[in-house]
DNA sequence: ACTCCGTCAGAG
DNA sequence: TCTGACGGAGTC
């Protein structure tokens, strides 16, 4: 058998293209310069654009309906085939269960920027003389102009503009005709390994160097003393030479200039090393169960706050690394847990790598490549790290497994990292530990009903430290007895003590910002976000700062107006109380108390979180004032007092999960007290002291709470018993959303209605967010029905969705708002 | 996702 | 008869 060099029959490859709504396999030719293995990620031309693609298999013969002239060439290989065993199947399972395409799943699994595609964008032409008030402009054109002008570059993706502006097509055409705006196709931008120029001495350098000048010889000697290798830029500095000199030397064959790949991995200095600590009996028992488990075992580690779960994790990982495997640790938000990361790094040194969205694209890409190496390592990451491509996975840990940030709301796939972790554990036969002081009801139920499940309990704190007693203060009574302050007398006294006893405290507030809304005392007008159906929150950062009004949904902000926009009255009043308001009251009533504010406003910048905690730990403040963030993995042994400002906002959310979430949050906050040598105490202020959640916190009895809550869920067929699927429908066009929602509900009526109950369609609780109207339909699956038994929802529904309306299918939604 | 190409309605 | 608007199909 001979084949001519020009015609290599093995060079066709079938691929899956990364285009939503394009199903099916496409065939490309592989240029001789490339080698492509199944599983590789490619960039291919598709219609007029460049898109990402996954190589599936080589074929020897073209399908009969294809002529060679139709076939295009693979443009480039983005990554070689990498999939560890079972990984493909994992991605497929995610795609199937959450009703998304494989490429969509690949998008979250791969570091950002890898699956590139060309993108239609529009931008203002810098030379154009734009008159936005021009009378002949349509509303759509005006809106597009406003949008573009609101940004410095005046450049947005067309998709974004379409989502923001109704009839954007029409508006764009007008603007293009006037030559104010242009539309262009931006090529895909992909992340690549970073190269850096290095210089390396050759063997020639040892020869006589007669033809060289004294300076050139000197340069070579310096390089030799450096070990014969250096980075070009470093060397230019230390040697005070120029690149022309080096090029000349390279020309003469004394050294080589070559680009080398460098890894952009966060290289913060390692903390002082940390030795394994001695274990409590509970910890030792838990560890021995974990050590003996192999294959696909799932373990619930229910350890109360302060029971030392982290130490168990650390010691469980040691033998894994020892036998050459890797461990994967998932945490809710990495920025919030610098202490945990530090502790891992102190124990395992440079074997720890951190993977999360705050890394730059380059850093993420390099960390990801590092994982592929297969060297034993510990990866700590957030939700998406569940897809870390570790080839030899020996153990997975989800810390604070009840945390809702493990669930992705949007974009698709709306996956839950815990669910994916369970599949991954099955597929690669490795144990999975779910750790929490307040396990989710899902996990709780699993642990009780699934046989292979180990439920480990660590009901005591380390060194037998007592739980902080919880004092519940009835704020109604405070008011009746004439105390109109936001601090009860009990809390007031405790805060006073704090200063005299030189101890530290934490004050938990449910809301950030200053107040929940601003309204006019003359006419009752409430200031609202122009883009969303919510009121604006009042923000006042410091004394001299301009007061701001901000929307917590879309981040819109405006200056606080001096007068009511409706009736011009100057009497605007703030209602409710957030962190800023509490800070102000603290400053007034406790002038000597040094307070630090700790919420997403003050921890926005990189490292701000750690900096605040360090300052607090160093005793720079007496009181840490903050929101939900305080509940996540903060271990401050010197805190003796935890104050909880009125907790009622947390209790009365209209959501079937409100109680679970409130109990978890409050127990976690309360658990911050008394973790050190000094005993702690908790003061909980509320208007409804008889609420079962308050009782739960008062008695530190999460167990009883779960039993009661599970019973209720079962009665109402809510998760974890009955399952839910939420369809979110949104569009900038109010009517289109409504009609589409009604149409979809109708379509859903027809097939197998005994499988589910349809709730809705109904407008979402906050109907408009970021200028888009939102409706939703909730499917409540009949007991025992799994999503796989349902009709193919996307196929059923997408055809009834006009292009202006977007539909997200959220399986097992956590956020029903 | 984007483009091309069909049909169709309304102005010249 | 020509123009732009809209919908559907195809993309290797």
XYZ file of C-alpha atoms in Angstrom, chain A residues 78-79 111 192-193 261 263-264 355 363-374 377 389:
23
model
C -4.841 24.592 21.962
C -4.006 21.740 24.304
C -9.014 27.525 32.662
C -0.605 30.576 26.070
C 2.358 29.479 28.131
C 8.377 28.548 29.483
C 5.061 29.147 35.298
C 3.014 32.039 36.542
C -6.816 27.403 42.048
C -1.838 32.060 36.559
C -4.833 29.789 36.276
C -3.606 28.372 33.032
C -0.173 27.576 34.423
C -1.540 26.110 37.639
C -3.800 23.941 35.535
C -0.882 22.693 33.465
C 1.032 22.027 36.631
C -1.795 19.770 37.832
C -1.601 17.743 34.630
C 1.982 16.841 35.463
C 0.708 14.123 37.793
C 0.093 17.646 45.160
C -7.345 17.590 35.966
